[in-house]
PDB file of C-alpha atoms in Angstrom:
ATOM      1  CA  MET A   1      67.829 -70.223  59.210  1.00 55.00           C
ATOM      2  CA  PRO A   2      65.934 -69.456  62.264  1.00 54.00           C
ATOM      3  CA  LYS A   3      63.501 -66.249  61.523  1.00 52.00           C
ATOM      4  CA  LEU A   4      62.638 -63.333  63.065  1.00 48.00           C
ATOM      5  CA  ARG A   5      59.207 -62.177  62.452  1.00 49.00           C
ATOM      6  CA  GLY A   6      57.022 -59.479  63.886  1.00 44.00           C
ATOM      7  CA  ILE A   7      53.981 -58.696  64.528  1.00 39.00           C
ATOM      8  CA  SER A   8      52.044 -55.586  65.387  1.00 39.00           C
ATOM      9  CA  MET A   9      48.854 -53.315  66.993  1.00 37.00           C
ATOM     10  CA  GLN A  10      47.821 -50.478  66.506  1.00 36.00           C
ATOM     11  CA  VAL A  11      46.581 -48.430  70.196  1.00 37.00           C
ATOM     12  CA  SER A  12      44.496 -44.848  70.006  1.00 38.00           C
ATOM     13  CA  ARG A  13      42.802 -42.962  67.028  1.00 41.00           C
ATOM     14  CA  PRO A  14      43.828 -38.785  67.294  1.00 48.00           C
ATOM     15  CA  VAL A  15      47.235 -39.710  65.597  1.00 53.00           C
ATOM     16  CA  CYS A  16      47.825 -42.497  64.217  1.00 61.00           C
ATOM     17  CA  VAL A  17      50.889 -45.221  63.992  1.00 60.00           C
ATOM     18  CA  ASP A  18      51.377 -47.764  61.561  1.00 64.00           C
ATOM     19  CA  VAL A  19      53.665 -50.720  60.336  1.00 58.00           C
ATOM     20  CA  PRO A  20      53.708 -53.308  57.557  1.00 59.00           C
ATOM     21  CA  SER A  21      52.702 -56.662  58.870  1.00 47.00           C
ATOM     22  CA  GLU A  22      55.236 -58.653  57.333  1.00 49.00           C
ATOM     23  CA  THR A  23      57.696 -57.717  58.314  1.00 60.00           C
ATOM     24  CA  GLU A  24      60.889 -60.586  58.806  1.00 69.00           C
ATOM     25  CA  ALA A  25      64.389 -60.945  59.010  1.00 73.00           C
ATOM     26  CA  VAL A  26      66.547 -63.599  58.627  1.00 78.00           C
ATOM     27  CA  VAL A  27      69.644 -63.762  61.205  1.00 82.00           C
ATOM     28  CA  GLY A  28      72.222 -62.215  60.188  1.00 85.00           C
ATOM     29  CA  ASN A  29      70.408 -59.500  58.057  1.00 83.00           C
ATOM     30  CA  PRO A  30      69.026 -56.056  58.689  1.00 84.00           C
ATOM     31  CA  MET A  31      65.627 -55.425  59.588  1.00 81.00           C
ATOM     32  CA  LYS A  32      63.952 -52.610  59.346  1.00 81.00           C
ATOM     33  CA  LEU A  33      61.391 -51.662  62.262  1.00 80.00           C
ATOM     34  CA  THR A  34      58.713 -49.631  60.448  1.00 78.00           C
ATOM     35  CA  CYS A  35      57.135 -47.036  62.333  1.00 78.00           C
ATOM     36  CA  ILE A  36      55.152 -44.041  60.769  1.00 76.00           C
ATOM     37  CA  SER A  37      53.296 -41.550  62.218  1.00 73.00           C
ATOM     38  CA  CYS A  38      50.700 -39.076  60.484  1.00 68.00           C
ATOM     39  CA  MET A  39      48.495 -35.980  61.455  1.00 58.00           C
ATOM     40  CA  LYS A  40      45.179 -35.507  59.799  1.00 53.00           C
ATOM     41  CA  ARG A  41      45.526 -31.983  59.622  1.00 57.00           C
ATOM     42  CA  GLU A  42      49.011 -30.929  57.752  1.00 60.00           C
ATOM     43  CA  GLU A  43      48.105 -26.485  58.361  1.00 58.00           C
ATOM     44  CA  VAL A  44      48.042 -27.345  62.192  1.00 64.00           C
ATOM     45  CA  SER A  45      51.821 -26.860  63.989  1.00 70.00           C
ATOM     46  CA  ALA A  46      52.504 -29.500  65.962  1.00 68.00           C
ATOM     47  CA  GLU A  47      55.767 -30.866  68.035  1.00 71.00           C
ATOM     48  CA  THR A  48      56.654 -34.714  68.230  1.00 72.00           C
ATOM     49  CA  ARG A  49      59.078 -37.097  70.007  1.00 74.00           C
ATOM     50  CA  VAL A  50      59.551 -39.935  69.352  1.00 76.00           C
ATOM     51  CA  ASP A  51      60.396 -42.935  71.829  1.00 77.00           C
ATOM     52  CA  TRP A  52      61.883 -46.866  71.178  1.00 76.00           C
ATOM     53  CA  GLY A  53      62.427 -47.445  74.626  1.00 74.00           C
ATOM     54  CA  ARG A  54      64.985 -50.262  73.402  1.00 69.00           C
ATOM     55  CA  LEU A  55      66.980 -48.550  70.685  1.00 68.00           C
ATOM     56  CA  VAL A  56      67.770 -45.671  70.329  1.00 65.00           C
ATOM     57  CA  TRP A  57      65.849 -43.770  67.488  1.00 65.00           C
ATOM     58  CA  ASN A  58      68.201 -41.021  65.786  1.00 65.00           C
ATOM     59  CA  GLY A  59      65.516 -39.904  63.714  1.00 62.00           C
ATOM     60  CA  SER A  60      65.188 -37.625  60.590  1.00 60.00           C
ATOM     61  CA  LYS A  61      63.487 -34.058  60.037  1.00 57.00           C
ATOM     62  CA  ASP A  62      60.708 -36.002  58.523  1.00 59.00           C
ATOM     63  CA  LEU A  63      58.196 -36.821  61.538  1.00 65.00           C
ATOM     64  CA  GLN A  64      55.815 -38.811  59.891  1.00 70.00           C
ATOM     65  CA  GLU A  65      58.916 -41.950  59.192  1.00 74.00           C
ATOM     66  CA  LEU A  66      59.998 -42.876  62.605  1.00 76.00           C
ATOM     67  CA  SER A  67      61.231 -46.514  61.637  1.00 78.00           C
ATOM     68  CA  ILE A  68      64.316 -47.868  63.002  1.00 80.00           C
ATOM     69  CA  SER A  69      66.714 -50.747  61.568  1.00 81.00           C
ATOM     70  CA  ILE A  70      68.758 -53.763  63.549  1.00 82.00           C
ATOM     71  CA  LEU A  71      71.850 -53.941  61.088  1.00 85.00           C
ATOM     72  CA  ASN A  72      72.448 -57.459  61.595  1.00 85.00           C
ATOM     73  CA  VAL A  73      69.644 -59.280  63.832  1.00 83.00           C
ATOM     74  CA  THR A  74      70.902 -62.140  66.349  1.00 83.00           C
ATOM     75  CA  MET A  75      68.468 -63.653  68.350  1.00 81.00           C
ATOM     76  CA  ASN A  76      68.922 -61.086  71.257  1.00 83.00           C
ATOM     77  CA  ASP A  77      66.701 -58.818  69.445  1.00 80.00           C
ATOM     78  CA  THR A  78      63.331 -61.097  70.090  1.00 77.00           C
ATOM     79  CA  GLY A  79      61.543 -59.311  71.958  1.00 77.00           C
ATOM     80  CA  THR A  80      58.933 -56.488  72.125  1.00 75.00           C
ATOM     81  CA  TYR A  81      59.777 -53.423  70.472  1.00 76.00           C
ATOM     82  CA  LYS A  82      57.685 -50.362  71.243  1.00 77.00           C
ATOM     83  CA  CYS A  83      57.370 -46.832  68.827  1.00 77.00           C
ATOM     84  CA  VAL A  84      55.797 -44.314  71.455  1.00 78.00           C
ATOM     85  CA  VAL A  85      54.858 -40.787  69.557  1.00 76.00           C
ATOM     86  CA  PHE A  86      54.594 -37.578  71.424  1.00 76.00           C
ATOM     87  CA  ARG A  87      52.393 -35.318  69.644  1.00 74.00           C
ATOM     88  CA  GLN A  88      51.899 -30.932  71.377  1.00 72.00           C
ATOM     89  CA  PHE A  89      49.309 -29.837  68.954  1.00 69.00           C
ATOM     90  CA  GLU A  90      49.729 -25.998  68.151  1.00 70.00           C
ATOM     91  CA  PHE A  91      46.751 -24.162  68.444  1.00 67.00           C
ATOM     92  CA  ASP A  92      45.962 -20.508  68.895  1.00 66.00           C
ATOM     93  CA  CYS A  93      44.014 -20.936  72.508  1.00 68.00           C
ATOM     94  CA  TYR A  94      43.966 -24.746  72.734  1.00 59.00           C
ATOM     95  CA  SER A  95      47.342 -27.253  72.911  1.00 60.00           C
ATOM     96  CA  PRO A  96      46.140 -30.899  72.822  1.00 58.00           C
ATOM     97  CA  SER A  97      48.686 -33.303  73.677  1.00 61.00           C
ATOM     98  CA  VAL A  98      48.449 -36.809  72.518  1.00 60.00           C
ATOM     99  CA  THR A  99      50.123 -40.077  72.840  1.00 62.00           C
ATOM    100  CA  ASN A 100      50.527 -43.168  71.049  1.00 61.00           C
ATOM    101  CA  SER A 101      52.092 -46.304  70.452  1.00 63.00           C
ATOM    102  CA  LEU A 102      53.160 -49.076  68.751  1.00 60.00           C
ATOM    103  CA  VAL A 103      53.863 -52.242  69.899  1.00 66.00           C
ATOM    104  CA  ILE A 104      55.848 -55.312  67.919  1.00 65.00           C
ATOM    105  CA  ASN A 105      56.691 -58.521  69.043  1.00 64.00           C
ATOM    106  CA  LEU A 106      59.554 -60.322  67.614  1.00 66.00           C
ATOM    107  CA  VAL A 107      59.254 -63.762  67.708  1.00 63.00           C
ATOM    108  CA  MET A 108      61.992 -66.327  66.974  1.00 60.00           C
ATOM    109  CA  VAL A 109      60.201 -69.199  63.987  1.00 62.00           C
ATOM    110  CA  TYR A 110      62.185 -71.925  62.615  1.00 60.00           C
ATOM    111  CA  CYS A 111      62.478 -72.641  59.523  1.00 61.00           C
ATOM    112  CA  TYR A 112      64.431 -75.699  58.231  1.00 61.00           C
ATOM    113  CA  ARG A 113      66.164 -76.103  55.250  1.00 60.00           C
ATOM    114  CA  LYS A 114      65.306 -79.475  53.126  1.00 61.00           C
ATOM    115  CA  ILE A 115      68.355 -81.287  52.212  1.00 60.00           C
ATOM    116  CA  SER A 116      68.527 -83.438  48.917  1.00 61.00           C
ATOM    117  CA  LYS A 117      70.056 -87.427  48.235  1.00 61.00           C
ATOM    118  CA  SER A 118      72.960 -85.945  46.867  1.00 60.00           C
ATOM    119  CA  ASP A 119      73.856 -84.199  49.918  1.00 56.00           C
ATOM    120  CA  GLU A 120      73.265 -86.394  52.159  1.00 57.00           C
ATOM    121  CA  GLN A 121      75.469 -88.778  50.052  1.00 59.00           C
ATOM    122  CA  ALA A 122      78.292 -86.014  49.788  1.00 52.00           C
ATOM    123  CA  GLN A 123      77.683 -85.754  53.597  1.00 55.00           C
ATOM    124  CA  ASP A 124      77.929 -88.702  54.853  1.00 55.00           C
ATOM    125  CA  THR A 125      81.027 -89.380  52.338  1.00 58.00           C
ATOM    126  CA  ALA A 126      82.732 -86.253  53.875  1.00 53.00           C
ATOM    127  CA  TYR A 127      83.117 -88.748  57.642  1.00 52.00           C
TER     128      TYR A 127
END
């Protein structure tokens, strides 16, 4: 059964974006692409936007959990996914903007099932 495996990379510093390193899905099953954004100073208000590029992020009110789900993984889901987080901080005299992105490359990995002798004999007699 083919599997898709996720590989992540992290870029930039002021806003962190993170993903678990063991992201894997089986074709036909759901898969969650995790993107978590964090801000070091919680008392500072900020406007946050996220863009996943090839998939639409419906979002939640919690702008730290920015994950998306693929409900029925297919071979067409192989490719690059990019979670881009834009954050505009609101200080009294300064409003810096920070953009950070996380790239997830989904690659197809073939997994082979071992067939036992009894399965081979059953297949041979079925023909």
